[in-house]
């Protein structure tokens, strides 16, 4: 296989690493890629959302398939243009990407197909918003319909705050078109888990379960971020729970897509809330691997990722299988101090090679670039994901933090409690 990978974050670095391990992969290209991905294949400074440029790059490189990392190219319809030109793509077309691109679409889809999710109202003006909020009790949940880079979900404690948020979105247009339609839904108590699954439109197979850590500070305090770390698998996600998720959520999702004529090839990300009675409800769908979940899930994945991609694109996922992972992975995000607010860039990053010398350590790059002298420097909020792999959560965590301590750049910041709550399921301890 000659694969063109779209995207340039730590998730895409992990995908490149996983593809590169496969004997099936002859060449890898990336658009735009990053200095970490460049170790595995040539990177081209091309906007992955520009369908025409991506198609030209496919032709110029001789790539025979495309793997989409982030959602933006999928929501923009890049996969449709490629498929039209007979290029196989791992990632859905614009229609399937609506599951992530429109929360209102996703909620109505779940309602149509009996997929458990929080009861909701879709509102377009303040009168409807107030009526939807008054039906409910605090904390309130208000979500912008469209893509908002993780900034579109609000959980205000009072009606006044909730109304203010609706006003900012609906009237002041704070999130532009993305906030012109809102979803108001019931607050769901419980514990969150990420289930990633691969589908070819008919068969749907789970990858190891994982948990993200979205808040900036230890103990889940402070503002939300793109994700400060993750681990997999989740110790309390036992066969029974995973089986329920398969039957109540993943299979109805894929059957629902099929019945609506949406041909979906790629990843379904189910962000789930599990309550103390083991009820599973969908908080959100995404149509690609999670970041930072991919960094741990692919590190622990026991199969051949290129084979999975190929089988999904050729609609023969039913013919391949993979075992439950025996490994555990913990990923810690090293961020620029100040993130998710303002931060400085251009600091020299030292110690990656030293950290990677240790068996069971992987370092995936996100906000990095090479300066004019060829030195690796910071260029974003989330700079690296440092992954430790081990036979137990403790071993993996120790590896990840041991490696993180060897890497340095000015103002580096990371959480010290990634995976600390792994044994706290919603029903007690495991
Ligand atoms: P979303 O973008 O829909 O995943 O929402 C972002 C975050 O808000 C989730 O990861 C949850 O922590 C929280 N959240 C969203 N919807 C709900 C809900 N209905 N009940 C409780 N928490 C929620
Ligand atoms: N980890 C959350 C996401 O990828 O959307």
Coordinates of N, CA and C and ligand atoms in Angstrom, one line a residue, residues 11 100 194 212 214 226-227 269 284 286 288-293, ligand 2:
X11 N -2.1 12.6 16.9 CA -2.9 11.5 16.5 C -2.4 11.0 15.1
X100 N -20.7 14.0 13.3 CA -19.8 14.9 14.1 C -20.1 16.3 13.7
X194 N -14.4 6.5 26.2 CA -14.4 6.6 24.7 C -14.3 5.2 24.1
X212 N -10.3 9.8 28.1 CA -9.6 11.1 27.8 C -9.5 11.9 29.1
X214 N -9.9 15.8 29.8 CA -10.1 17.0 29.0 C -9.7 18.3 29.7
X226 N -8.0 20.4 24.4 CA -8.1 19.4 23.3 C -7.9 18.0 23.9
X227 N -7.5 17.9 25.1 CA -7.2 16.5 25.7 C -5.8 16.5 26.3
X269 N -16.4 7.2 16.6 CA -16.0 7.5 18.0 C -17.2 7.7 18.7
X284 N -21.7 12.1 22.5 CA -21.3 12.7 21.1 C -20.7 11.5 20.3
X286 N -18.0 11.1 17.1 CA -17.0 11.7 16.2 C -16.8 10.7 15.1
X288 N -13.8 10.0 13.5 CA -12.4 9.7 13.3 C -11.9 9.3 14.7
X289 N -10.6 8.9 14.7 CA -10.0 8.5 16.0 C -9.9 9.7 16.9
X290 N -9.9 9.5 18.2 CA -9.8 10.6 19.1 C -8.4 11.0 19.3
X291 N -8.2 12.3 19.7 CA -6.8 12.8 20.1 C -7.0 13.3 21.5
X292 N -6.4 12.8 22.5 CA -5.2 11.9 22.5 C -5.5 10.4 22.6
X293 N -6.8 9.9 22.4 CA -7.1 8.5 22.5 C -6.3 7.6 21.5
Ligands
LIG2 N1 -10.5 13.3 22.7 C1 -11.6 14.0 22.2 C2 -11.7 14.1 20.7 O1 -10.8 13.6 20.0 O2 -12.6 14.7 20.2

